[in-house]
Amino acid sequence: MVQILGEALLVLTGPECKELVGCDDVLRTMLHGIVQMIVGQVHSSITLQHKFALLEICEPILHSPRLTEPSRQMIRKARLDLAQAWQGELVFKASRNSIPVWLVEMPERYITALRKIYSGESGYKEYLEILKAFGPTLRELFSYRPKAWATTSGFRTRFAFRDTFETFLLDIDYIPHQAQLQ
């Protein structure tokens, strides 16, 4: 279902939709619905995993010329809201010494997907926004001791994710240097 929504967003922001009547209204309505699901104002049974997946399908359209600035801001706000929701869940689970592996896997999949979506200078601003939204909590995640984790494999998963996050940081650092070389 999420994949179909993502494909629809790409079509609605693509050049083939430019000439069709009503595309902008459909796009605006779809984005509004998706963002409402991400920020938790639609249905309480939508999990954090679903919310990360929904945000991930919004990322590729952020630089579409067909997307209005208010729509871009709506997606970026949803990103911040999701980061706060994820932080709340992480802090809650850590206080109970039960951080599950899935809580680490969600942002890891998200960051891995972002590295495929954004490349070069076009992704620099989004990388910085993502770092601002998720960075402090990710650093906190890496500081939790083994006893905060539900399983020892969860604690080990943290190290794999740290590599992914450090590569993400290197990407951010590399982009301005790459631009200077061109």
Coordinates of N, CA and C in Angstrom, one line a residue:
M1 N 0.8 -1.2 0.0 CA 0.0 0.0 0.0 C 0.9 1.3 0.0
V2 N 1.9 1.3 0.9 CA 2.8 2.5 0.9 C 3.5 2.7 -0.4
Q3 N 3.9 1.5 -1.0 CA 4.6 1.6 -2.3 C 3.7 2.2 -3.3
I4 N 2.5 1.9 -3.3 CA 1.5 2.4 -4.3 C 1.3 3.9 -4.1
L5 N 1.2 4.3 -2.8 CA 1.1 5.7 -2.6 C 2.4 6.5 -3.1
G6 N 3.6 5.9 -2.8 CA 4.8 6.5 -3.3 C 4.8 6.7 -4.8
E7 N 4.4 5.6 -5.5 CA 4.3 5.7 -7.0 C 3.4 6.8 -7.4
A8 N 2.2 6.8 -6.8 CA 1.2 7.9 -7.1 C 1.8 9.3 -6.9
L9 N 2.5 9.5 -5.8 CA 3.2 10.8 -5.6 C 4.1 11.1 -6.7
L10 N 4.9 10.2 -7.1 CA 5.9 10.4 -8.2 C 5.2 10.8 -9.5
V11 N 4.1 10.1 -9.8 CA 3.3 10.4 -11.0 C 2.7 11.8 -10.9
L12 N 2.1 12.1 -9.7 CA 1.5 13.4 -9.5 C 2.5 14.6 -9.6
T13 N 3.8 14.3 -9.3 CA 4.8 15.4 -9.4 C 5.6 15.3 -10.6
G14 N 5.3 14.4 -11.5 CA 6.1 14.2 -12.7 C 5.5 15.0 -13.8
P15 N 6.3 15.1 -14.9 CA 5.9 15.9 -16.1 C 4.6 15.5 -16.7
E16 N 4.3 14.2 -16.7 CA 3.1 13.7 -17.4 C 1.8 14.3 -16.7
C17 N 1.9 14.7 -15.5 CA 0.7 15.2 -14.8 C 0.5 16.7 -15.0
K18 N 1.5 17.4 -15.6 CA 1.5 18.8 -15.7 C 0.3 19.3 -16.5
E19 N -0.1 18.6 -17.5 CA -1.2 19.0 -18.4 C -2.6 18.6 -17.9
L20 N -2.6 17.6 -17.0 CA -3.9 17.1 -16.5 C -4.6 18.1 -15.5
V21 N -5.9 18.2 -15.7 CA -6.7 19.1 -14.8 C -6.9 18.4 -13.5
G22 N -6.7 19.1 -12.4 CA -6.9 18.5 -11.1 C -5.8 17.8 -10.4
C23 N -4.6 17.7 -11.1 CA -3.5 17.0 -10.5 C -3.0 17.6 -9.2
D24 N -2.9 18.9 -9.3 CA -2.4 19.7 -8.1 C -3.4 19.5 -6.9
D25 N -4.7 19.4 -7.1 CA -5.6 19.2 -6.0 C -5.5 17.8 -5.5
V26 N -5.3 16.8 -6.3 CA -5.1 15.4 -5.9 C -3.8 15.3 -5.1
L27 N -2.8 15.9 -5.6 CA -1.5 15.9 -4.9 C -1.6 16.5 -3.5
R28 N -2.2 17.7 -3.5 CA -2.3 18.4 -2.2 C -3.1 17.5 -1.2
T29 N -4.2 17.0 -1.7 CA -5.1 16.1 -0.8 C -4.3 14.9 -0.3
M30 N -3.6 14.2 -1.2 CA -2.8 13.0 -0.9 C -1.8 13.4 0.2
L31 N -1.0 14.5 -0.1 CA 0.0 14.9 0.9 C -0.6 15.2 2.2
H32 N -1.7 15.9 2.2 CA -2.3 16.3 3.5 C -2.7 15.0 4.3
G33 N -3.2 14.0 3.6 CA -3.6 12.8 4.2 C -2.4 12.0 4.8
I34 N -1.3 11.9 4.0 CA -0.1 11.2 4.4 C 0.5 11.9 5.6
V35 N 0.6 13.2 5.5 CA 1.2 14.0 6.6 C 0.4 13.8 7.9
Q36 N -1.0 13.8 7.8 CA -1.8 13.6 8.9 C -1.6 12.2 9.6
M37 N -1.3 11.2 8.7 CA -1.0 9.9 9.3 C 0.3 9.9 10.0
I38 N 1.3 10.6 9.4 CA 2.6 10.6 10.0 C 2.6 11.3 11.4
V39 N 1.9 12.4 11.5 CA 1.8 13.1 12.8 C 0.8 12.6 13.7
G40 N 0.1 11.5 13.3 CA -0.7 10.8 14.3 C -2.1 11.4 14.5
Q41 N -2.6 12.2 13.5 CA -3.9 12.8 13.7 C -5.0 12.1 12.9
V42 N -4.7 10.9 12.4 CA -5.8 10.2 11.7 C -6.2 8.9 12.4
H43 N -5.3 8.0 12.7 CA -5.7 6.8 13.3 C -4.6 6.3 14.2
S44 N -4.9 6.0 15.4 CA -3.9 5.6 16.4 C -3.2 4.3 16.2
S45 N -3.8 3.5 15.3 CA -3.1 2.2 15.0 C -2.0 2.2 14.0
I46 N -1.7 3.4 13.5 CA -0.6 3.6 12.6 C 0.7 3.6 13.4
T47 N 1.5 2.6 13.2 CA 2.7 2.4 14.0 C 3.9 3.3 13.5
L48 N 4.9 3.4 14.3 CA 6.1 4.2 13.9 C 6.7 3.6 12.7
Q49 N 6.7 2.3 12.5 CA 7.2 1.7 11.2 C 6.4 2.3 10.0
H50 N 5.1 2.3 10.1 CA 4.3 2.8 9.0 C 4.6 4.3 8.8
K51 N 4.8 5.1 9.9 CA 5.1 6.5 9.7 C 6.4 6.7 9.0
F52 N 7.4 5.9 9.4 CA 8.7 6.1 8.7 C 8.6 5.7 7.2
A53 N 7.8 4.7 6.9 CA 7.6 4.3 5.5 C 6.9 5.4 4.8
L54 N 5.9 6.0 5.4 CA 5.2 7.1 4.7 C 6.1 8.3 4.5
L55 N 6.9 8.7 5.5 CA 7.8 9.8 5.3 C 8.8 9.5 4.2
E56 N 9.3 8.2 4.2 CA 10.2 7.9 3.1 C 9.7 8.1 1.7
I57 N 8.4 7.8 1.5 CA 7.8 8.0 0.1 C 7.7 9.5 -0.2
C58 N 7.7 10.3 0.8 CA 7.5 11.8 0.6 C 8.9 12.4 0.2
E59 N 10.0 11.8 0.6 CA 11.3 12.4 0.4 C 11.6 12.6 -1.1
P60 N 11.4 11.6 -2.0 CA 11.8 11.9 -3.4 C 11.1 13.0 -4.1
I61 N 9.9 13.4 -3.6 CA 9.2 14.5 -4.3 C 9.5 15.9 -3.8
L62 N 10.4 16.0 -2.7 CA 10.6 17.3 -2.1 C 11.3 18.3 -3.1
H63 N 12.0 17.8 -4.1 CA 12.6 18.7 -5.0 C 11.9 18.8 -6.4
S64 N 10.7 18.3 -6.4 CA 9.9 18.4 -7.6 C 9.5 19.9 -7.8
P65 N 9.7 20.4 -9.0 CA 9.2 21.8 -9.3 C 7.7 21.9 -9.2
R66 N 7.0 20.8 -9.3 CA 5.5 20.8 -9.2 C 5.0 20.9 -7.8
L67 N 5.9 20.7 -6.8 CA 5.5 20.7 -5.4 C 5.6 22.2 -4.9
T68 N 4.6 22.7 -4.3 CA 4.6 24.0 -3.8 C 5.4 24.1 -2.5
E69 N 5.8 25.3 -2.2 CA 6.6 25.5 -0.9 C 5.8 25.1 0.3
P70 N 4.5 25.5 0.4 CA 3.8 25.0 1.6 C 3.7 23.5 1.7
S71 N 3.7 22.8 0.6 CA 3.7 21.3 0.6 C 5.1 20.8 1.1
R72 N 6.1 21.4 0.7 CA 7.5 21.1 1.1 C 7.6 21.3 2.6
Q73 N 7.1 22.4 3.1 CA 7.2 22.7 4.5 C 6.3 21.7 5.3
M74 N 5.2 21.3 4.8 CA 4.4 20.3 5.4 C 5.1 19.0 5.6
I75 N 5.9 18.5 4.6 CA 6.6 17.3 4.7 C 7.8 17.5 5.7
R76 N 8.4 18.6 5.7 CA 9.5 18.8 6.6 C 9.0 18.9 8.1
K77 N 7.9 19.5 8.3 CA 7.3 19.5 9.6 C 6.9 18.1 10.0
A78 N 6.4 17.3 9.1 CA 6.1 15.9 9.5 C 7.3 15.1 9.9
R79 N 8.5 15.4 9.2 CA 9.7 14.8 9.5 C 10.1 15.1 11.0
L80 N 10.0 16.4 11.4 CA 10.3 16.8 12.7 C 9.4 16.2 13.7
D81 N 8.1 16.1 13.4 CA 7.1 15.4 14.3 C 7.5 14.0 14.5
L82 N 7.8 13.3 13.4 CA 8.2 11.9 13.5 C 9.5 11.7 14.3
A83 N 10.4 12.6 14.2 CA 11.6 12.5 15.0 C 11.3 12.6 16.4
Q84 N 10.4 13.5 16.8 CA 10.0 13.7 18.2 C 9.3 12.4 18.7
A85 N 8.4 11.9 17.9 CA 7.7 10.6 18.3 C 8.6 9.5 18.5
W86 N 9.6 9.4 17.6 CA 10.6 8.3 17.7 C 11.5 8.5 18.9
Q87 N 11.8 9.8 19.2 CA 12.6 10.1 20.4 C 11.8 9.7 21.7
G88 N 10.5 10.0 21.7 CA 9.7 9.7 22.9 C 9.7 8.2 23.1
E89 N 9.5 7.4 22.0 CA 9.5 5.9 22.1 C 10.8 5.4 22.6
L90 N 11.9 6.0 22.1 CA 13.2 5.5 22.5 C 13.5 5.8 23.9
V91 N 13.2 7.0 24.4 CA 13.4 7.3 25.8 C 12.5 6.4 26.7
F92 N 11.3 6.2 26.3 CA 10.4 5.3 27.1 C 11.0 3.9 27.2
K93 N 11.4 3.4 26.1 CA 11.9 2.0 26.1 C 13.2 1.9 26.8
A94 N 14.1 2.9 26.7 CA 15.3 2.9 27.4 C 15.1 3.0 28.9
S95 N 14.1 3.7 29.3 CA 13.9 3.9 30.8 C 13.4 2.5 31.4
R96 N 12.9 1.7 30.5 CA 12.4 0.3 31.0 C 13.5 -0.8 30.6
N97 N 14.7 -0.3 30.2 CA 15.7 -1.3 29.8 C 15.2 -2.3 28.7
S98 N 14.5 -1.7 27.8 CA 13.9 -2.7 26.8 C 13.9 -2.1 25.4
I99 N 15.0 -1.5 24.9 CA 15.0 -0.9 23.6 C 15.0 -2.1 22.6
P100 N 14.0 -2.2 21.7 CA 13.9 -3.3 20.8 C 14.7 -3.0 19.5
V101 N 15.1 -4.0 18.8 CA 15.9 -3.9 17.6 C 15.1 -3.1 16.6
W102 N 13.8 -3.3 16.4 CA 13.0 -2.6 15.4 C 13.1 -1.0 15.6
L103 N 13.3 -0.6 16.8 CA 13.4 0.9 17.1 C 14.7 1.5 16.5
V104 N 15.7 0.6 16.3 CA 16.9 1.1 15.6 C 16.8 0.8 14.1
E105 N 16.2 -0.2 13.7 CA 16.1 -0.5 12.3 C 15.3 0.5 11.5
M106 N 14.3 1.1 12.1 CA 13.5 2.1 11.4 C 14.3 3.3 10.9
P107 N 15.0 4.0 11.8 CA 15.8 5.1 11.3 C 17.0 4.7 10.4
E108 N 17.5 3.5 10.6 CA 18.6 3.0 9.8 C 18.1 2.8 8.3
R109 N 16.9 2.1 8.2 CA 16.4 2.0 6.8 C 16.1 3.3 6.2
Y110 N 15.6 4.2 7.0 CA 15.2 5.6 6.5 C 16.5 6.3 6.0
I111 N 17.5 6.3 6.8 CA 18.8 7.0 6.4 C 19.4 6.3 5.2
T112 N 19.4 5.0 5.1 CA 19.9 4.2 4.0 C 19.1 4.6 2.7
A113 N 17.8 4.7 2.8 CA 17.0 5.1 1.7 C 17.3 6.6 1.3
L114 N 17.5 7.4 2.2 CA 17.8 8.8 1.9 C 19.1 9.0 1.1
R115 N 20.1 8.1 1.5 CA 21.4 8.2 0.7 C 21.2 7.8 -0.7
K116 N 20.1 7.0 -1.1 CA 19.8 6.7 -2.4 C 19.0 7.8 -3.1
I117 N 18.2 8.5 -2.3 CA 17.3 9.6 -2.9 C 18.1 10.8 -3.2
Y118 N 18.9 11.3 -2.2 CA 19.6 12.5 -2.3 C 21.1 12.3 -2.5
S119 N 21.5 12.8 -3.6 CA 23.0 12.7 -3.9 C 23.5 14.1 -4.4
G120 N 24.7 14.4 -4.1 CA 25.3 15.6 -4.5 C 24.7 16.8 -3.8
E121 N 24.9 18.0 -4.4 CA 24.4 19.2 -3.8 C 22.9 19.3 -3.6
S122 N 22.2 18.7 -4.5 CA 20.7 18.8 -4.4 C 20.2 18.3 -3.0
G123 N 20.9 17.3 -2.4 CA 20.4 16.8 -1.2 C 21.0 17.4 0.1
Y124 N 21.9 18.3 -0.1 CA 22.6 18.9 1.0 C 21.7 19.5 2.1
K125 N 20.8 20.4 1.6 CA 19.8 21.0 2.5 C 19.0 20.0 3.2
E126 N 18.5 19.0 2.5 CA 17.7 18.0 3.2 C 18.5 17.2 4.2
Y127 N 19.7 16.9 3.8 CA 20.6 16.1 4.8 C 20.7 16.9 6.1
L128 N 21.0 18.2 5.9 CA 21.1 19.1 7.1 C 19.8 19.1 8.0
E129 N 18.7 19.2 7.3 CA 17.4 19.2 8.0 C 17.2 17.8 8.7
I130 N 17.5 16.7 8.0 CA 17.4 15.4 8.6 C 18.3 15.3 9.8
L131 N 19.5 15.8 9.7 CA 20.4 15.7 10.8 C 19.9 16.5 12.0
K132 N 19.3 17.7 11.7 CA 18.8 18.5 12.7 C 17.6 17.8 13.5
A133 N 16.8 17.1 12.7 CA 15.6 16.5 13.3 C 16.0 15.2 14.0
F134 N 16.9 14.4 13.5 CA 17.2 13.1 14.1 C 18.5 13.0 14.8
G135 N 19.4 13.9 14.5 CA 20.8 13.8 15.0 C 20.9 13.7 16.5
P136 N 20.4 14.6 17.3 CA 20.5 14.5 18.7 C 20.0 13.2 19.3
T137 N 18.9 12.7 18.8 CA 18.4 11.5 19.4 C 19.2 10.3 19.0
L138 N 19.7 10.3 17.7 CA 20.6 9.2 17.3 C 21.9 9.2 18.1
R139 N 22.4 10.3 18.4 CA 23.6 10.3 19.3 C 23.3 9.8 20.7
E140 N 22.1 10.1 21.2 CA 21.6 9.6 22.5 C 21.5 8.1 22.4
L141 N 21.0 7.6 21.3 CA 20.8 6.2 21.1 C 22.1 5.4 21.2
F142 N 23.2 6.0 20.7 CA 24.5 5.4 20.7 C 25.1 5.4 22.1
S143 N 24.6 6.2 23.0 CA 25.2 6.3 24.3 C 24.6 5.3 25.3
Y144 N 23.5 4.7 25.0 CA 22.8 3.8 25.9 C 23.7 2.6 26.2
R145 N 23.8 2.2 27.4 CA 24.6 1.0 27.9 C 23.9 -0.3 27.5
P146 N 24.6 -1.4 27.5 CA 24.0 -2.7 27.2 C 22.7 -3.0 27.9
K147 N 22.6 -2.6 29.2 CA 21.4 -3.0 30.0 C 20.1 -2.3 29.5
A148 N 20.2 -1.2 28.7 CA 19.1 -0.5 28.2 C 18.4 -1.3 27.1
W149 N 19.0 -2.2 26.5 CA 18.5 -2.9 25.4 C 17.7 -4.2 25.8
A150 N 16.7 -4.5 25.0 CA 15.9 -5.7 25.3 C 16.7 -7.0 25.1
T151 N 17.6 -7.0 24.1 CA 18.4 -8.2 23.9 C 19.8 -7.7 23.6
T152 N 20.8 -8.7 23.7 CA 22.2 -8.3 23.4 C 22.3 -8.1 21.9
S153 N 21.5 -8.8 21.1 CA 21.5 -8.5 19.6 C 21.1 -7.1 19.3
G154 N 20.2 -6.5 20.1 CA 19.8 -5.1 19.9 C 21.0 -4.2 20.2
F155 N 21.7 -4.5 21.2 CA 22.9 -3.7 21.5 C 23.9 -3.8 20.4
R156 N 24.1 -5.0 19.8 CA 25.0 -5.1 18.7 C 24.5 -4.5 17.4
T157 N 23.2 -4.4 17.2 CA 22.6 -3.8 16.1 C 22.9 -2.3 16.1
R158 N 23.0 -1.7 17.3 CA 23.4 -0.3 17.4 C 24.7 0.0 16.8
F159 N 25.7 -0.9 16.8 CA 27.0 -0.7 16.2 C 26.9 -0.7 14.7
A160 N 26.1 -1.6 14.2 CA 25.9 -1.5 12.7 C 25.2 -0.2 12.3
F161 N 24.3 0.2 13.0 CA 23.6 1.5 12.7 C 24.6 2.6 12.8
R162 N 25.4 2.6 13.8 CA 26.4 3.7 14.0 C 27.2 3.8 12.7
D163 N 27.6 2.7 12.1 CA 28.4 2.8 10.8 C 27.5 3.5 9.8
T164 N 26.3 3.1 9.7 CA 25.4 3.8 8.7 C 25.3 5.3 8.9
F165 N 25.1 5.6 10.2 CA 25.0 7.0 10.6 C 26.3 7.8 10.3
E166 N 27.4 7.2 10.6 CA 28.7 7.9 10.3 C 28.9 8.0 8.8
T167 N 28.5 7.1 8.0 CA 28.6 7.3 6.6 C 27.7 8.4 6.1
F168 N 26.5 8.5 6.7 CA 25.6 9.6 6.4 C 26.3 10.9 6.8
L169 N 27.0 11.0 7.9 CA 27.7 12.2 8.3 C 28.8 12.5 7.3
L170 N 29.5 11.5 6.9 CA 30.6 11.7 5.9 C 30.0 12.3 4.6
D171 N 28.9 11.8 4.2 CA 28.2 12.3 3.0 C 27.9 13.8 3.1
I172 N 27.4 14.2 4.3 CA 27.1 15.6 4.5 C 28.4 16.4 4.4
D173 N 29.5 15.9 5.0 CA 30.7 16.6 5.0 C 31.4 16.7 3.6
Y174 N 31.1 15.6 2.8 CA 31.8 15.5 1.5 C 31.1 16.5 0.5
I175 N 29.8 16.7 0.6 CA 29.1 17.5 -0.4 C 29.7 18.8 -0.7
P176 N 30.0 19.7 0.3 CA 30.6 21.0 0.0 C 32.0 20.9 -0.6
H177 N 32.7 19.8 -0.2 CA 34.1 19.7 -0.8 C 34.0 19.2 -2.2
Q178 N 33.0 18.4 -2.5 CA 32.8 17.9 -3.9 C 32.4 19.1 -4.8
A179 N 31.6 20.0 -4.3 CA 31.2 21.2 -5.0 C 32.4 22.1 -5.3
Q180 N 33.3 22.2 -4.4 CA 34.5 23.1 -4.6 C 35.4 22.5 -5.6
L181 N 35.4 21.2 -5.8 CA 36.3 20.5 -6.8 C 35.8 20.7 -8.2
Q182 N 34.5 21.0 -8.3 CA 33.9 21.0 -9.7 C 34.1 22.4 -10.3

